Short mmCIF file of C-alpha atoms in Angstrom, two decimals:
data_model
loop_
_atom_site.label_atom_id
_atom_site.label_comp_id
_atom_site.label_asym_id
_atom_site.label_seq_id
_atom_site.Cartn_x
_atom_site.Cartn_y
_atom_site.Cartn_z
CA UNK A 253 0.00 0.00 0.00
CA UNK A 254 3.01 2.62 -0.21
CA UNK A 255 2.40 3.48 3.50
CA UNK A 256 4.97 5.66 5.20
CA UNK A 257 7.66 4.12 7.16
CA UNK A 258 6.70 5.66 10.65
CA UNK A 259 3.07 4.26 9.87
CA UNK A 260 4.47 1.01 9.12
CA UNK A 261 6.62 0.47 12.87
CA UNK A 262 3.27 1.77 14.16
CA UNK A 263 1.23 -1.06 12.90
CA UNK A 264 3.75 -3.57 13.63
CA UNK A 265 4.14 -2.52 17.16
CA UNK A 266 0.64 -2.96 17.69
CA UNK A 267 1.22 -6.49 16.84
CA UNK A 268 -1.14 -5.81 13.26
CA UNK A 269 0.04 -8.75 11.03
CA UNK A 270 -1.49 -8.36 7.96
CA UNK A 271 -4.27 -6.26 7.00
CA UNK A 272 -8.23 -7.60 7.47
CA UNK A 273 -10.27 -7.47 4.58
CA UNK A 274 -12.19 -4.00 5.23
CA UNK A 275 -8.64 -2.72 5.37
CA UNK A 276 -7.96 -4.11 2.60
CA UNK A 277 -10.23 -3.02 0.20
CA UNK A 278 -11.11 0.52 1.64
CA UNK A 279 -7.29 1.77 2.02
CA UNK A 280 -6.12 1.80 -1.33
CA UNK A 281 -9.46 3.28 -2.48
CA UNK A 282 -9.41 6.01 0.25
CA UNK A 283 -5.60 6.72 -0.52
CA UNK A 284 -6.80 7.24 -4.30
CA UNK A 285 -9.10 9.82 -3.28
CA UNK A 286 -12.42 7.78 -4.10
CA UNK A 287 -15.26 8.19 -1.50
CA UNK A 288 -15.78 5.17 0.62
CA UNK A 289 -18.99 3.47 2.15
CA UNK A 290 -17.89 0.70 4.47
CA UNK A 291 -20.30 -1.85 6.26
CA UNK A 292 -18.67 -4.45 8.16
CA UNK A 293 -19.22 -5.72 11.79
CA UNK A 294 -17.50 -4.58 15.05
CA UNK A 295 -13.65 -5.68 15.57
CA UNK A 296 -13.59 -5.58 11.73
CA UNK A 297 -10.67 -3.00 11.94
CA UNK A 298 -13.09 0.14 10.43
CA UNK A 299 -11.59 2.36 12.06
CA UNK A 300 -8.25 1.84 11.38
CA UNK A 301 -9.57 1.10 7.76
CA UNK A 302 -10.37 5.07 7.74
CA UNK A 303 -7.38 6.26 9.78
CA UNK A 304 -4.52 4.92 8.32
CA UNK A 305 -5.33 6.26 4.35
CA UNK A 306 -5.90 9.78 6.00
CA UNK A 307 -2.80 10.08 8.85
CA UNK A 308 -1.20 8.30 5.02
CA UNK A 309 -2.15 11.49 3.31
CA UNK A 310 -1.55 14.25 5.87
CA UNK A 311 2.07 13.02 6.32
CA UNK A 312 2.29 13.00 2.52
CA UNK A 313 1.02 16.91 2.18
CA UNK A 314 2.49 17.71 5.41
CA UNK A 315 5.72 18.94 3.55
CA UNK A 316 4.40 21.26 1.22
CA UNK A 317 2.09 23.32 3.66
CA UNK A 318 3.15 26.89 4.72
CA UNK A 319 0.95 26.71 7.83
CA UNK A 320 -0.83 24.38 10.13
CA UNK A 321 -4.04 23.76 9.21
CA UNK A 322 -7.12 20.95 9.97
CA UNK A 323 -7.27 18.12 7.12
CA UNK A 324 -9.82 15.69 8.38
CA UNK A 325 -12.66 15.75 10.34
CA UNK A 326 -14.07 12.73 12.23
CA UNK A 327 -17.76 12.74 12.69
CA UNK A 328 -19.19 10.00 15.60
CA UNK A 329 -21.76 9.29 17.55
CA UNK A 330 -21.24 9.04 21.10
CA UNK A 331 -18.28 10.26 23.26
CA UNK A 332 -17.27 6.85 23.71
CA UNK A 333 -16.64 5.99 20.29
CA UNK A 334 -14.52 9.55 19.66
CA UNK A 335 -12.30 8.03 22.50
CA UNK A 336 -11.86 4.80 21.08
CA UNK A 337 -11.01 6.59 17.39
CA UNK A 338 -8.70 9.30 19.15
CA UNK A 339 -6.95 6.26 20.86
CA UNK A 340 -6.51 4.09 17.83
CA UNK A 341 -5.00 7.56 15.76
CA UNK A 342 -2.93 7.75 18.82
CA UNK A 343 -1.46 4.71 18.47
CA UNK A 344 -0.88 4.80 14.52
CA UNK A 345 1.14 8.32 14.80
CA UNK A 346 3.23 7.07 17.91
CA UNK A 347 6.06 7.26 15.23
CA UNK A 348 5.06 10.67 13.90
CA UNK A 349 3.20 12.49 17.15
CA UNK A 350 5.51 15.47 16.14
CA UNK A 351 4.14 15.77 12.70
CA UNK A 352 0.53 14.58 13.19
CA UNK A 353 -1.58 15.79 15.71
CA UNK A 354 -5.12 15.13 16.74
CA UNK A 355 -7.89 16.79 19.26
CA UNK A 356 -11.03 14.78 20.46
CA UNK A 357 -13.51 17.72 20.43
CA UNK A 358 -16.16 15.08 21.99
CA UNK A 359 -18.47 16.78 24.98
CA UNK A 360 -16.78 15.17 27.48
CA UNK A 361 -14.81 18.35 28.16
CA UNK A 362 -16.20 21.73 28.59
CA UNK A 363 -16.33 24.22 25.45
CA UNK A 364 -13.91 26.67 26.43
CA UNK A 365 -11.11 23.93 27.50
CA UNK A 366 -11.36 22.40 24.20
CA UNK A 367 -10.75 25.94 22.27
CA UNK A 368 -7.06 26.42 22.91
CA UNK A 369 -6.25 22.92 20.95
CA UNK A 370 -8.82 23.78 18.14
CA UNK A 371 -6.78 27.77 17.70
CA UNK A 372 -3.48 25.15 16.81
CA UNK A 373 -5.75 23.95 14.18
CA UNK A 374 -4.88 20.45 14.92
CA UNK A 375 -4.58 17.89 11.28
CA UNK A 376 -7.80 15.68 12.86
CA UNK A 377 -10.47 16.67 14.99
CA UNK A 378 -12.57 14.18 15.99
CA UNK A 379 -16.05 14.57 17.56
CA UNK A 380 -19.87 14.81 17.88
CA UNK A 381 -21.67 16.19 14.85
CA UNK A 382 -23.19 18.65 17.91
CA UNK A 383 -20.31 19.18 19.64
CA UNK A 384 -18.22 20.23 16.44
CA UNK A 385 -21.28 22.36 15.45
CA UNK A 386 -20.55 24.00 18.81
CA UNK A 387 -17.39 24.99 18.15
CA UNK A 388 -17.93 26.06 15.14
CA UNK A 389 -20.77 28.77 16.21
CA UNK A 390 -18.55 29.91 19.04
CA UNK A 391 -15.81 31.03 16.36
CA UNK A 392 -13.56 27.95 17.88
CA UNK A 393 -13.04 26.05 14.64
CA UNK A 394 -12.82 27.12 10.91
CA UNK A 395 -13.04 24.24 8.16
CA UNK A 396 -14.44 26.03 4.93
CA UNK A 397 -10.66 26.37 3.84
CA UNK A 398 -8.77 23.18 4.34
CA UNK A 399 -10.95 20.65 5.22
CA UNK A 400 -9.59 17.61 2.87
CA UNK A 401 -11.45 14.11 4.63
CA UNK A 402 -14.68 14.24 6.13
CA UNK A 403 -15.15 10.70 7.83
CA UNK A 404 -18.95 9.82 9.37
CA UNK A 405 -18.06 7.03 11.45
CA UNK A 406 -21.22 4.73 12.34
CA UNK A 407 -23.58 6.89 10.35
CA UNK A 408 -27.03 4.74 11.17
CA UNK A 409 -26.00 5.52 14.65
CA UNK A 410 -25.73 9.47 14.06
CA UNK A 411 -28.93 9.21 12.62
CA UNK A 412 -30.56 7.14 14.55
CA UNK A 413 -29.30 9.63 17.32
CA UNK A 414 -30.94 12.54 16.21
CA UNK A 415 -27.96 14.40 15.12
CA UNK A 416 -29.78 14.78 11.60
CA UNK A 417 -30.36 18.54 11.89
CA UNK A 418 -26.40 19.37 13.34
CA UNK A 419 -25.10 17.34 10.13
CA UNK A 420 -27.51 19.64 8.04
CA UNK A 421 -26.53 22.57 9.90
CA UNK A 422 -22.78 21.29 9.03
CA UNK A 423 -22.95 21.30 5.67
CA UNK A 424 -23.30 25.09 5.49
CA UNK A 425 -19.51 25.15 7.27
CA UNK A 426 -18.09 23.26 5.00
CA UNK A 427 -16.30 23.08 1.72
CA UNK A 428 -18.83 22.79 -1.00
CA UNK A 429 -18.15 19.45 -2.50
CA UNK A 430 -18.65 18.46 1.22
CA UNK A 431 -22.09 20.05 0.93
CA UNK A 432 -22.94 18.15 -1.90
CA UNK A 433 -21.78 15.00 -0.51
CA UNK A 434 -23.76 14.72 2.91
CA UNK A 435 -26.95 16.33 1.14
CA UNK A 436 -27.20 13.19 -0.96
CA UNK A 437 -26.51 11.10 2.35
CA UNK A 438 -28.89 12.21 4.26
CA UNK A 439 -32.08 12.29 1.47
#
């Protein structure tokens, strides 16, 4: 898969032999640049099926960016689950913390403790479609201008959450062909 070298030790420190087969199929696709829909059960290895492609192309861009600025956005459900993504992106940039880094924006820290990480304009934010709303109508986070990944991790659950009005709300903050993108998802 071409993956960097520092994502490679990664992977083989956490004892990751070979990839499953949502990995697989969904990393080269995801490294192309295609949009993905993945169904596959729990323990499956989703989540690192989405994370490795996009730390994969941060790293690659990271070189030719004049300033810091927030490539991917992780949408999720539930607190929990932003946890369990934030700690699997931890350990995948253990080898490139210095390069990468990552804020769970999840409401399981108050608002104004969470701005200071989101003004470094972290590469991945990872949170609540209302909590990320939030931010963005306190002035906390900007993505109109660099957003690159949008990732809507257990989508039935979002929706089946409520959170169908904050993803709607969303779109208007985000770059257009992201607009386009979640108003066919959610029809």
């Amino acid at each position: 898969m071409e993956l960097d070298d520092r994502i490679l030790k990664a992977i083989a420190k956490l004892g990751w032999l070979s990839p499953t087969l949502i990995q697989e199929r969904a990393i080269p696709l995801i490294l192309e640049g295609k949009d993905v829909l993945v169904r596959a059960r729990t323990g499956s290895g989703k989540t690192a099926a989405f994370a490795i492609p996009t730390i994969q192309k941060i790293l690659t861009r990271k070189h030719t960016l004049m300033e810091q600025e927030t490539k991917a956005l992780i949408l999720a459900p539930s607190k929990e689950l932003c946890h369990q993504i934030c700690t699997v992106i931890k350990d995948l940039t253990i080898k490139c913390s210095r390069e990468i880094h990552h804020v769970d924006i999840s409401p399981s820290v108050d608002l104004n403790v969470q701005k200071p990480l989101l003004v470094e304009k972290p590469d991945i934010i990872v949170g609540t479609p209302s909590r990320t709303l939030q931010h963005i109508k306190a002035g906390n986070l900007s993505l109109k201008n660099s957003l690159e990944t949008i990732i809507i991790d257990e989508a039935d659950l979002i929706f089946s959450f409520g959170y169908e009005d904050e993803l709607k709300q969303l779109m208007g903050h985000l770059p257009n062909i992201y607009q386009a993108i979640l108003a066919s998802a959610t029809l």
